[in-house]
Coordinates of N, CA and C in Angstrom, one line a residue:
Chain A
E1 N 7.0 -16.6 -12.2 CA 6.1 -16.5 -10.9 C 6.1 -15.0 -10.5
T2 N 4.9 -14.4 -10.4 CA 4.8 -13.1 -10.0 C 5.2 -13.0 -8.5
G3 N 5.6 -11.8 -8.1 CA 6.2 -11.6 -6.8 C 5.4 -12.0 -5.6
V4 N 4.2 -11.4 -5.6 CA 3.3 -11.7 -4.4 C 1.9 -12.1 -5.0
T5 N 1.5 -13.3 -4.6 CA 0.2 -13.8 -5.1 C -0.8 -13.9 -4.0
Q6 N -2.0 -13.7 -4.3 CA -3.1 -13.9 -3.3 C -4.3 -14.7 -3.8
T7 N -4.8 -15.6 -3.1 CA -6.0 -16.4 -3.4 C -7.0 -16.4 -2.3
P8 N -8.3 -16.4 -2.6 CA -8.8 -16.2 -3.9 C -8.8 -14.7 -4.3
R9 N -9.1 -14.4 -5.5 CA -9.2 -13.0 -5.9 C -10.5 -12.3 -5.4
H10 N -11.6 -13.2 -5.4 CA -12.8 -12.7 -5.0 C -13.5 -13.7 -4.0
L11 N -14.2 -13.2 -3.0 CA -14.8 -14.1 -2.0 C -16.1 -13.5 -1.5
V12 N -17.1 -14.2 -1.6 CA -18.4 -13.8 -1.0 C -18.7 -14.7 0.2
M13 N -19.0 -14.3 1.3 CA -19.2 -15.1 2.5 C -20.4 -14.5 3.3
G14 N -21.1 -15.4 3.9 CA -22.1 -15.1 4.9 C -21.4 -14.8 6.3
M15 N -22.2 -14.2 7.1 CA -21.7 -13.7 8.4 C -21.3 -14.9 9.3
T16 N -21.8 -16.1 9.0 CA -21.5 -17.3 9.9 C -20.5 -18.1 9.3
N17 N -20.0 -17.8 8.1 CA -19.0 -18.6 7.5 C -17.7 -18.5 8.1
K18 N -16.8 -19.5 7.8 CA -15.3 -19.4 8.1 C -14.6 -19.5 6.8
K19 N -13.7 -18.7 6.5 CA -12.9 -18.8 5.3 C -11.5 -18.3 5.6
S20 N -10.6 -18.5 4.6 CA -9.2 -18.2 4.8 C -8.7 -17.4 3.5
L21 N -7.9 -16.4 3.7 CA -7.2 -15.8 2.6 C -5.8 -16.2 2.7
K22 N -5.2 -16.4 1.4 CA -3.8 -17.0 1.4 C -3.0 -15.9 0.6
C23 N -1.8 -15.8 1.1 CA -0.8 -14.9 0.4 C 0.5 -15.7 0.3
E24 N 1.2 -15.6 -0.8 CA 2.5 -16.2 -1.0 C 3.5 -15.2 -1.7
Q25 N 4.6 -15.1 -1.2 CA 5.6 -14.2 -1.8 C 6.8 -15.0 -2.3
H26 N 7.3 -14.6 -3.5 CA 8.4 -15.4 -4.1 C 9.6 -14.5 -4.2
L27 N 9.7 -13.5 -3.3 CA 10.8 -12.6 -3.4 C 11.9 -12.8 -2.3
G28 N 11.8 -13.7 -1.6 CA 12.8 -13.9 -0.6 C 12.7 -13.0 0.6
H29 N 11.6 -12.3 0.8 CA 11.5 -11.2 1.8 C 11.3 -11.9 3.2
N30 N 11.6 -11.0 4.2 CA 11.5 -11.6 5.6 C 10.3 -11.0 6.3
A31 N 9.6 -10.0 5.7 CA 8.5 -9.4 6.4 C 7.3 -9.5 5.5
M32 N 6.1 -9.7 6.2 CA 4.9 -9.8 5.4 C 3.7 -9.0 6.1
Y33 N 2.8 -8.5 5.4 CA 1.8 -7.6 6.0 C 0.4 -7.9 5.4
W34 N -0.6 -7.7 6.3 CA -2.0 -7.7 5.8 C -2.5 -6.2 5.9
Y35 N -3.2 -5.8 4.8 CA -3.8 -4.4 4.8 C -5.3 -4.6 4.5
K36 N -6.0 -3.6 4.9 CA -7.5 -3.5 4.4 C -7.6 -2.2 3.8
Q37 N -8.3 -2.3 2.5 CA -8.6 -1.0 1.8 C -10.1 -1.0 1.7
S38 N -10.7 0.0 2.3 CA -12.1 0.3 2.2 C -12.2 1.5 1.3
A39 N -13.4 1.7 0.7 CA -13.6 2.8 -0.2 C -13.3 4.2 0.5
K40 N -12.6 5.0 -0.2 CA -12.3 6.4 0.2 C -11.6 6.5 1.6
K41 N -10.8 5.5 1.9 CA -10.0 5.5 3.1 C -8.6 5.1 2.8
P42 N -7.7 5.6 3.6 CA -6.2 5.1 3.3 C -6.1 3.6 3.6
L43 N -5.1 3.1 3.1 CA -4.8 1.7 3.4 C -4.6 1.6 4.9
E44 N -5.3 0.6 5.5 CA -5.2 0.3 6.9 C -4.4 -0.9 7.2
L45 N -3.2 -0.7 7.9 CA -2.3 -1.9 8.3 C -3.1 -2.7 9.3
M46 N -3.1 -4.0 9.1 CA -3.7 -4.9 10.1 C -2.7 -5.7 10.9
F47 N -1.9 -6.4 10.2 CA -0.9 -7.3 10.9 C 0.5 -7.2 10.2
V48 N 1.6 -7.3 11.0 CA 2.9 -7.3 10.5 C 3.6 -8.6 11.0
Y49 N 4.2 -9.3 10.1 CA 5.0 -10.4 10.5 C 6.5 -10.2 10.1
S50 N 7.4 -10.5 10.9 CA 8.9 -10.5 10.7 C 9.4 -11.9 11.0
L51 N 9.9 -12.5 10.0 CA 10.5 -13.8 10.2 C 9.6 -14.8 10.9
E52 N 8.4 -14.7 10.4 CA 7.2 -15.7 10.9 C 6.7 -15.2 12.3
E53 N 7.3 -14.1 12.9 CA 6.7 -13.8 14.2 C 5.9 -12.5 14.0
R54 N 4.7 -12.5 14.7 CA 3.9 -11.2 14.6 C 4.4 -10.1 15.4
V55 N 4.7 -9.0 14.8 CA 5.3 -7.9 15.5 C 4.4 -6.7 15.7
E56 N 3.2 -6.9 15.0 CA 2.2 -5.7 15.3 C 0.8 -6.2 15.0
N57 N -0.1 -5.8 15.7 CA -1.5 -6.1 15.5 C -2.2 -4.7 15.8
N58 N -2.7 -4.1 14.8 CA -3.2 -2.8 14.9 C -4.7 -2.8 15.4
S59 N -4.9 -3.3 16.6 CA -6.3 -3.2 17.1 C -7.3 -3.8 16.2
V60 N -7.0 -5.0 15.6 CA -7.9 -5.6 14.7 C -8.8 -6.5 15.5
P61 N -10.1 -6.6 15.2 CA -11.0 -7.5 15.9 C -10.6 -9.0 15.8
S62 N -10.9 -9.7 16.8 CA -10.5 -11.1 16.8 C -11.1 -11.9 15.8
R63 N -12.1 -11.5 15.1 CA -12.7 -12.2 14.0 C -11.8 -12.4 12.8
F64 N -10.7 -11.5 12.8 CA -9.6 -11.8 11.9 C -8.4 -12.4 12.6
S65 N -7.9 -13.5 12.1 CA -6.8 -14.2 12.7 C -5.7 -14.5 11.7
P66 N -4.6 -14.0 11.9 CA -3.5 -14.2 10.9 C -2.7 -15.4 11.3
E67 N -2.0 -16.0 10.3 CA -1.1 -17.2 10.5 C 0.0 -17.0 9.6
C68 N 1.2 -17.2 10.0 CA 2.4 -17.1 9.2 C 3.2 -18.4 9.4
P69 N 3.0 -19.5 8.7 CA 3.7 -20.7 8.9 C 5.1 -20.7 8.5
N70 N 5.5 -19.9 7.5 CA 7.0 -19.7 7.1 C 7.1 -18.3 6.5
S71 N 8.2 -17.9 6.1 CA 8.4 -16.5 5.7 C 7.9 -16.3 4.3
S72 N 7.5 -17.3 3.6 CA 6.9 -17.1 2.3 C 5.4 -17.1 2.2
H73 N 4.7 -17.5 3.3 CA 3.3 -17.8 3.3 C 2.6 -17.0 4.5
L74 N 1.5 -16.4 4.1 CA 0.7 -15.7 5.1 C -0.7 -16.0 4.9
F75 N -1.5 -16.3 6.0 CA -2.9 -16.5 5.9 C -3.7 -15.5 6.7
L76 N -4.9 -15.2 6.4 CA -5.8 -14.5 7.1 C -7.2 -15.3 7.3
H77 N -7.4 -15.8 8.5 CA -8.5 -16.6 8.8 C -9.7 -15.7 9.2
L78 N -10.8 -15.9 8.6 CA -12.0 -15.0 8.8 C -13.1 -15.9 9.4
H79 N -13.9 -15.3 10.5 CA -15.0 -16.0 11.0 C -15.9 -15.0 11.6
T80 N -17.1 -15.3 11.5 CA -18.3 -14.4 11.9 C -18.0 -12.9 11.6
L81 N -17.8 -12.7 10.3 CA -17.5 -11.3 9.9 C -18.8 -10.5 9.8
Q82 N -18.7 -9.2 9.7 CA -19.8 -8.3 9.6 C -19.8 -7.7 8.2
P83 N -20.9 -7.2 7.8 CA -21.0 -6.5 6.4 C -19.9 -5.4 6.3
E84 N -19.6 -4.7 7.3 CA -18.7 -3.6 7.3 C -17.2 -4.1 7.0
D85 N -17.0 -5.3 7.1 CA -15.7 -5.9 6.9 C -15.5 -6.1 5.3
S86 N -16.5 -5.9 4.6 CA -16.4 -6.0 3.1 C -15.4 -4.9 2.6
A87 N -14.4 -5.4 1.9 CA -13.2 -4.5 1.5 C -12.3 -5.3 0.6
L88 N -11.2 -4.5 0.2 CA -10.1 -5.3 -0.5 C -9.1 -5.5 0.5
Y89 N -8.7 -6.8 0.5 CA -7.6 -7.2 1.5 C -6.3 -7.4 0.8
L90 N -5.4 -6.7 1.2 CA -4.1 -6.8 0.4 C -2.9 -7.3 1.3
C91 N -2.1 -8.2 0.6 CA -1.0 -8.7 1.3 C 0.2 -8.0 0.7
A92 N 1.3 -7.8 1.5 CA 2.5 -7.2 1.0 C 3.7 -7.8 1.7
S93 N 4.9 -7.6 1.0 CA 6.1 -8.2 1.7 C 7.2 -7.1 1.4
S94 N 8.2 -7.3 2.4 CA 9.4 -6.4 2.2 C 10.6 -7.1 2.7
Q95 N 11.7 -6.6 2.3 CA 13.0 -7.3 2.7 C 13.2 -7.3 4.1
V96 N 13.0 -6.2 4.8 CA 13.0 -6.0 6.3 C 11.7 -5.4 6.7
V97 N 11.5 -5.7 8.0 CA 10.2 -5.2 8.5 C 10.3 -3.6 8.7
G98 N 9.1 -3.0 8.6 CA 9.0 -1.6 8.8 C 9.0 -0.7 7.7
G99 N 10.0 0.2 7.6 CA 9.9 1.3 6.6 C 10.4 1.0 5.2
D100 N 10.8 -0.3 4.9 CA 11.3 -0.7 3.6 C 10.2 -0.7 2.5
T101 N 10.6 -0.7 1.2 CA 9.6 -0.7 0.2 C 8.9 -2.0 0.3
Q102 N 7.5 -1.8 0.2 CA 6.7 -3.1 0.2 C 6.2 -3.4 -1.1
Y103 N 6.0 -4.6 -1.4 CA 5.5 -5.1 -2.7 C 4.2 -5.8 -2.5
F104 N 3.1 -5.4 -3.2 CA 1.8 -5.9 -2.9 C 1.4 -7.0 -3.9
G105 N 0.5 -7.8 -3.3 CA -0.3 -8.7 -4.1 C -1.5 -8.0 -4.8
P106 N -2.2 -8.8 -5.6 CA -3.4 -8.2 -6.3 C -4.6 -7.9 -5.4
G107 N -4.6 -8.6 -4.3 CA -5.7 -8.4 -3.3 C -6.8 -9.4 -3.5
T108 N -7.6 -9.5 -2.4 CA -8.8 -10.3 -2.4 C -10.0 -9.4 -2.1
R109 N -10.9 -9.4 -3.1 CA -12.2 -8.5 -2.9 C -13.1 -9.4 -2.0
L110 N -13.3 -8.9 -0.9 CA -14.3 -9.7 0.1 C -15.6 -8.9 0.2
T111 N -16.7 -9.8 0.0 CA -18.0 -9.3 0.3 C -18.7 -10.1 1.4
V112 N -19.1 -9.5 2.4 CA -19.8 -10.2 3.5 C -21.3 -9.9 3.5
L113 N -22.1 -10.9 3.3 CA -23.5 -10.7 3.1 C -24.2 -10.7 4.4
Chain B
D1 N -5.5 11.5 13.4 CA -5.0 12.6 12.5 C -4.1 11.9 11.5
Q2 N -4.4 12.4 10.2 CA -3.6 11.8 9.1 C -2.2 12.4 9.1
Q3 N -1.2 11.4 9.0 CA 0.1 11.9 8.9 C 0.6 12.1 7.5
V4 N -0.1 11.5 6.5 CA 0.2 11.7 5.1 C -1.1 12.1 4.4
K5 N -1.0 13.2 3.7 CA -2.3 13.8 3.2 C -2.1 14.0 1.6
Q6 N -3.0 13.6 0.9 CA -3.1 13.9 -0.5 C -4.4 14.7 -0.7
N7 N -4.3 15.9 -0.8 CA -5.4 16.8 -0.8 C -6.3 16.9 -2.0
S8 N -5.7 16.4 -3.1 CA -6.5 16.3 -4.4 C -7.0 14.9 -4.6
P9 N -8.3 14.7 -4.5 CA -8.8 13.3 -4.8 C -8.7 12.9 -6.2
S10 N -8.6 13.9 -7.1 CA -8.6 13.6 -8.6 C -7.8 14.7 -9.3
L11 N -7.3 14.3 -10.5 CA -6.5 15.1 -11.3 C -6.8 14.7 -12.8
S12 N -7.0 15.7 -13.7 CA -7.2 15.4 -15.1 C -6.2 16.1 -15.9
V13 N -5.5 15.3 -16.8 CA -4.5 16.0 -17.6 C -4.5 15.5 -19.0
Q14 N -4.1 16.3 -19.9 CA -4.1 16.0 -21.3 C -2.9 15.1 -21.6
E15 N -3.1 14.1 -22.5 CA -1.9 13.3 -22.9 C -0.8 14.3 -23.4
G16 N 0.5 13.8 -23.0 CA 1.6 14.5 -23.5 C 2.0 15.6 -22.6
R17 N 1.1 16.2 -21.7 CA 1.3 17.2 -20.8 C 2.0 16.6 -19.5
I18 N 2.3 17.5 -18.6 CA 2.9 17.1 -17.3 C 1.8 16.9 -16.3
S19 N 1.9 15.8 -15.6 CA 1.1 15.5 -14.4 C 1.8 15.7 -13.1
I20 N 1.3 16.5 -12.2 CA 1.9 16.8 -10.9 C 1.0 16.3 -9.8
L21 N 1.4 15.3 -9.0 CA 0.7 14.9 -7.9 C 1.4 15.3 -6.6
N22 N 0.6 15.8 -5.7 CA 1.2 16.4 -4.5 C 0.8 15.5 -3.2
C23 N 1.7 15.6 -2.2 CA 1.6 15.0 -1.0 C 2.2 15.7 0.1
D24 N 1.6 15.8 1.2 CA 2.2 16.5 2.4 C 2.2 15.6 3.6
Y25 N 3.0 15.8 4.4 CA 3.2 14.9 5.6 C 3.5 15.7 6.9
T26 N 3.2 15.2 8.0 CA 3.3 15.9 9.2 C 4.4 15.5 10.2
N27 N 4.8 14.2 10.1 CA 5.8 13.6 11.0 C 7.1 13.9 10.5
S28 N 7.9 14.7 11.2 CA 9.2 15.0 10.9 C 10.2 13.9 11.0
M29 N 9.8 12.8 11.5 CA 10.7 11.7 11.7 C 10.6 10.8 10.4
F30 N 9.8 11.1 9.5 CA 9.8 10.3 8.2 C 11.0 10.6 7.4
D31 N 11.6 9.6 6.9 CA 12.9 9.8 6.2 C 12.9 9.0 4.9
Y32 N 11.8 8.3 4.5 CA 11.6 7.6 3.3 C 10.3 7.7 2.8
F33 N 10.2 8.0 1.4 CA 8.9 8.3 0.8 C 8.8 7.6 -0.5
L34 N 7.6 7.1 -0.7 CA 7.3 6.3 -1.8 C 6.1 6.7 -2.6
W35 N 6.0 6.4 -3.9 CA 4.8 6.5 -4.6 C 4.4 5.2 -5.2
Y36 N 3.1 4.8 -5.0 CA 2.6 3.6 -5.6 C 1.5 4.0 -6.6
K37 N 1.3 3.1 -7.5 CA 0.3 3.3 -8.6 C -0.7 2.1 -8.5
K38 N -2.0 2.4 -8.6 CA -3.0 1.4 -8.4 C -4.1 1.4 -9.5
Y39 N -4.1 0.3 -10.3 CA -5.2 0.1 -11.2 C -6.3 -0.5 -10.4
P40 N -7.7 -0.3 -10.9 CA -8.8 -1.0 -10.3 C -8.6 -2.5 -10.3
A41 N -9.0 -3.1 -9.2 CA -9.0 -4.6 -9.0 C -7.5 -5.2 -9.0
E42 N -6.5 -4.3 -8.7 CA -5.2 -4.7 -8.6 C -4.6 -4.2 -7.3
G43 N -3.5 -4.8 -6.9 CA -2.8 -4.2 -5.7 C -1.9 -3.0 -6.2
P44 N -1.5 -2.2 -5.3 CA -0.6 -1.1 -5.6 C 0.7 -1.6 -6.1
T45 N 1.2 -0.9 -7.1 CA 2.5 -1.2 -7.6 C 3.5 -0.1 -7.3
F46 N 4.6 -0.5 -6.7 CA 5.7 0.4 -6.4 C 6.2 1.1 -7.7
L47 N 6.3 2.4 -7.5 CA 6.7 3.3 -8.6 C 8.1 3.9 -8.5
I48 N 8.2 4.6 -7.4 CA 9.5 5.3 -7.2 C 9.6 5.8 -5.7
S49 N 10.8 5.9 -5.3 CA 11.0 6.3 -3.9 C 12.1 7.3 -3.7
I50 N 12.1 8.0 -2.6 CA 13.2 8.9 -2.3 C 13.5 8.9 -0.8
S51 N 14.8 9.0 -0.6 CA 15.3 9.1 0.8 C 15.4 10.6 1.1
S52 N 15.3 10.9 2.4 CA 15.3 12.2 3.0 C 16.7 12.9 2.7
I53 N 17.7 12.2 2.4 CA 19.0 12.8 2.1 C 19.0 13.5 0.7
K54 N 18.1 13.2 -0.1 CA 18.0 13.7 -1.4 C 16.8 14.6 -1.6
D55 N 16.8 15.5 -2.6 CA 15.6 16.3 -2.8 C 15.0 15.9 -4.2
K56 N 15.6 15.0 -4.9 CA 15.1 14.7 -6.3 C 15.5 13.3 -6.6
N57 N 14.6 12.5 -7.2 CA 14.9 11.2 -7.7 C 14.2 11.0 -9.0
E58 N 14.8 10.5 -10.1 CA 14.3 10.4 -11.3 C 14.4 9.0 -11.9
D59 N 13.2 8.5 -12.5 CA 13.3 7.2 -13.2 C 12.4 7.3 -14.4
G60 N 13.0 7.5 -15.5 CA 12.3 7.7 -16.8 C 11.4 8.8 -16.8
R61 N 10.2 8.6 -17.0 CA 9.2 9.7 -17.0 C 8.7 10.2 -15.7
F62 N 9.2 9.5 -14.6 CA 8.7 9.8 -13.2 C 9.8 10.5 -12.4
T63 N 9.5 11.6 -11.8 CA 10.5 12.3 -11.0 C 9.8 12.7 -9.6
V64 N 10.4 12.3 -8.6 CA 9.8 12.7 -7.3 C 10.7 13.8 -6.7
F65 N 10.1 14.8 -6.2 CA 10.7 15.9 -5.5 C 10.3 16.0 -4.0
L66 N 11.4 16.2 -3.2 CA 11.1 16.3 -1.8 C 11.5 17.6 -1.2
N67 N 10.6 18.3 -0.5 CA 10.9 19.6 0.1 C 10.7 19.3 1.6
K68 N 11.8 19.0 2.3 CA 11.7 18.6 3.7 C 11.3 19.8 4.6
S69 N 11.6 21.0 4.3 CA 11.3 22.2 5.1 C 9.8 22.4 5.0
A70 N 9.2 22.1 3.9 CA 7.8 22.3 3.7 C 7.1 20.9 4.1
K71 N 7.8 19.9 4.2 CA 7.2 18.6 4.5 C 6.2 18.2 3.3
H72 N 6.8 18.4 2.2 CA 6.0 18.2 1.0 C 6.7 17.4 -0.1
L73 N 6.1 16.5 -0.8 CA 6.7 15.9 -1.9 C 5.8 15.8 -3.1
S74 N 6.3 15.7 -4.2 CA 5.4 15.7 -5.4 C 5.9 14.6 -6.4
L75 N 5.1 14.2 -7.2 CA 5.5 13.2 -8.3 C 5.1 13.9 -9.6
H76 N 6.1 14.0 -10.5 CA 5.9 14.5 -11.8 C 6.0 13.4 -12.9
I77 N 5.0 13.4 -13.7 CA 5.0 12.4 -14.8 C 4.9 13.2 -16.1
V78 N 6.1 13.0 -16.9 CA 6.1 13.8 -18.1 C 6.9 13.0 -19.2
P79 N 6.3 12.9 -20.4 CA 4.9 13.2 -20.7 C 3.9 12.2 -20.2
S80 N 2.7 12.7 -19.9 CA 1.7 11.8 -19.4 C 1.1 11.0 -20.5
Q81 N 0.7 9.7 -20.2 CA 0.2 8.8 -21.2 C -1.1 8.3 -20.7
P82 N -2.1 7.9 -21.6 CA -3.4 7.3 -21.1 C -3.2 6.2 -20.1
G83 N -2.1 5.4 -20.4 CA -1.9 4.2 -19.5 C -1.5 4.6 -18.1
D84 N -1.2 5.9 -17.9 CA -0.8 6.4 -16.6 C -2.1 6.6 -15.7
S85 N -3.3 6.5 -16.3 CA -4.5 6.7 -15.6 C -4.7 5.6 -14.5
A86 N -4.7 6.1 -13.3 CA -4.7 5.1 -12.1 C -4.9 6.0 -10.9
V87 N -4.9 5.3 -9.8 CA -4.9 6.0 -8.5 C -3.4 5.9 -7.9
Y88 N -2.9 7.1 -7.6 CA -1.6 7.2 -7.1 C -1.6 7.5 -5.6
F89 N -0.8 6.5 -4.9 CA -0.8 6.7 -3.4 C 0.7 7.2 -3.0
C90 N 0.7 8.1 -2.2 CA 2.0 8.6 -1.5 C 2.1 7.8 -0.2
A91 N 3.3 7.4 0.2 CA 3.5 6.7 1.5 C 4.8 7.3 2.1
A92 N 4.9 7.2 3.4 CA 6.1 7.7 4.1 C 6.4 6.7 5.3
S93 N 7.7 6.7 5.7 CA 8.1 5.8 6.7 C 9.3 6.3 7.4
Q94 N 9.6 5.7 8.6 CA 11.0 5.8 9.1 C 11.7 4.5 8.7
F95 N 12.6 4.7 7.7 CA 13.2 3.5 7.1 C 13.7 2.4 8.0
Y96 N 14.4 2.9 9.1 CA 15.0 2.0 10.1 C 14.2 2.0 11.4
G97 N 12.9 2.1 11.2 CA 12.0 2.2 12.3 C 11.6 0.8 12.8
G98 N 12.0 -0.2 12.2 CA 11.6 -1.6 12.5 C 10.1 -1.6 12.5
S99 N 9.5 -2.3 13.4 CA 8.1 -2.5 13.4 C 7.3 -1.2 13.8
Q100 N 8.1 -0.2 14.1 CA 7.4 1.2 14.4 C 7.5 2.0 13.1
G101 N 8.2 1.5 12.1 CA 8.4 2.4 11.0 C 7.6 2.0 9.8
N102 N 6.5 1.4 10.0 CA 5.7 0.9 8.8 C 5.3 2.1 8.0
L103 N 5.0 1.7 6.7 CA 4.5 2.7 5.7 C 3.2 3.3 6.2
I104 N 3.1 4.6 6.0 CA 1.8 5.3 6.2 C 1.4 5.9 4.9
F105 N 0.1 5.5 4.5 CA -0.3 5.9 3.2 C -1.2 7.1 3.3
G106 N -1.2 7.8 2.1 CA -2.3 8.9 1.9 C -3.5 8.2 1.3
K107 N -4.6 9.0 1.1 CA -5.8 8.4 0.6 C -5.8 8.2 -0.9
G108 N -4.8 8.8 -1.5 CA -4.7 8.6 -3.1 C -5.2 9.7 -3.9
T109 N -4.7 9.9 -5.1 CA -5.2 10.8 -6.1 C -5.5 10.0 -7.4
K110 N -6.7 10.2 -7.9 CA -7.1 9.5 -9.1 C -6.6 10.3 -10.2
L111 N -5.7 9.9 -11.0 CA -5.2 10.7 -12.3 C -5.9 10.1 -13.5
S112 N -6.4 11.0 -14.3 CA -7.0 10.6 -15.6 C -6.3 11.3 -16.6
V113 N -5.7 10.7 -17.6 CA -4.9 11.2 -18.7 C -5.8 11.0 -20.0
K114 N -6.2 12.1 -20.5 CA -7.1 12.1 -21.6 C -6.4 12.2 -22.9
P115 N -6.7 11.3 -24.0 CA -6.0 11.3 -25.2 C -6.3 12.6 -26.0

């Protein structure tokens, strides 16, 4: 089982749809993260969870809603997205929250029509 | 304002030669530095890291050098191989910063290794 898995790998949705991205880590880590990667921009940190509690929300619009039911699973619920939200969404995990080495999943390529 | 900068968006190197990727940072509180490698349609893969108590860390063909006074780090790949062609991201953090110490990434440098 690979370290961090994400599903789906590709998602196309309309602006009125509701969808969810799923992330699962098999590394026994305590912290999980959502990042957004847009073309020609640095990775943007969206949400940070430590032991299932959200510790950071970097001014992300409310149309993105994270959920962390346990330390191995992380979801990103999407609703009424905009075309500019099209990007690669990456999940990562680390042993402890913050500056520790993070291990990334393969990402979900999201296209909003 | 970008705290981690990779000023070269791309680099082309001949197979067998050395690849040198550079990264500059502005925050003197950073004490942990990492390099990630990313292939298209995949997530970044952790490559190598260095703590601020060291100035060099080596792992096989990959060596990271840290110059704290210049706030500069570099990744050396020698010898370069075509499979090394990817985007390389530099990242920095305050290792014990808790939720305030999250990784800060540069924009990446695309390395092309030509056979």
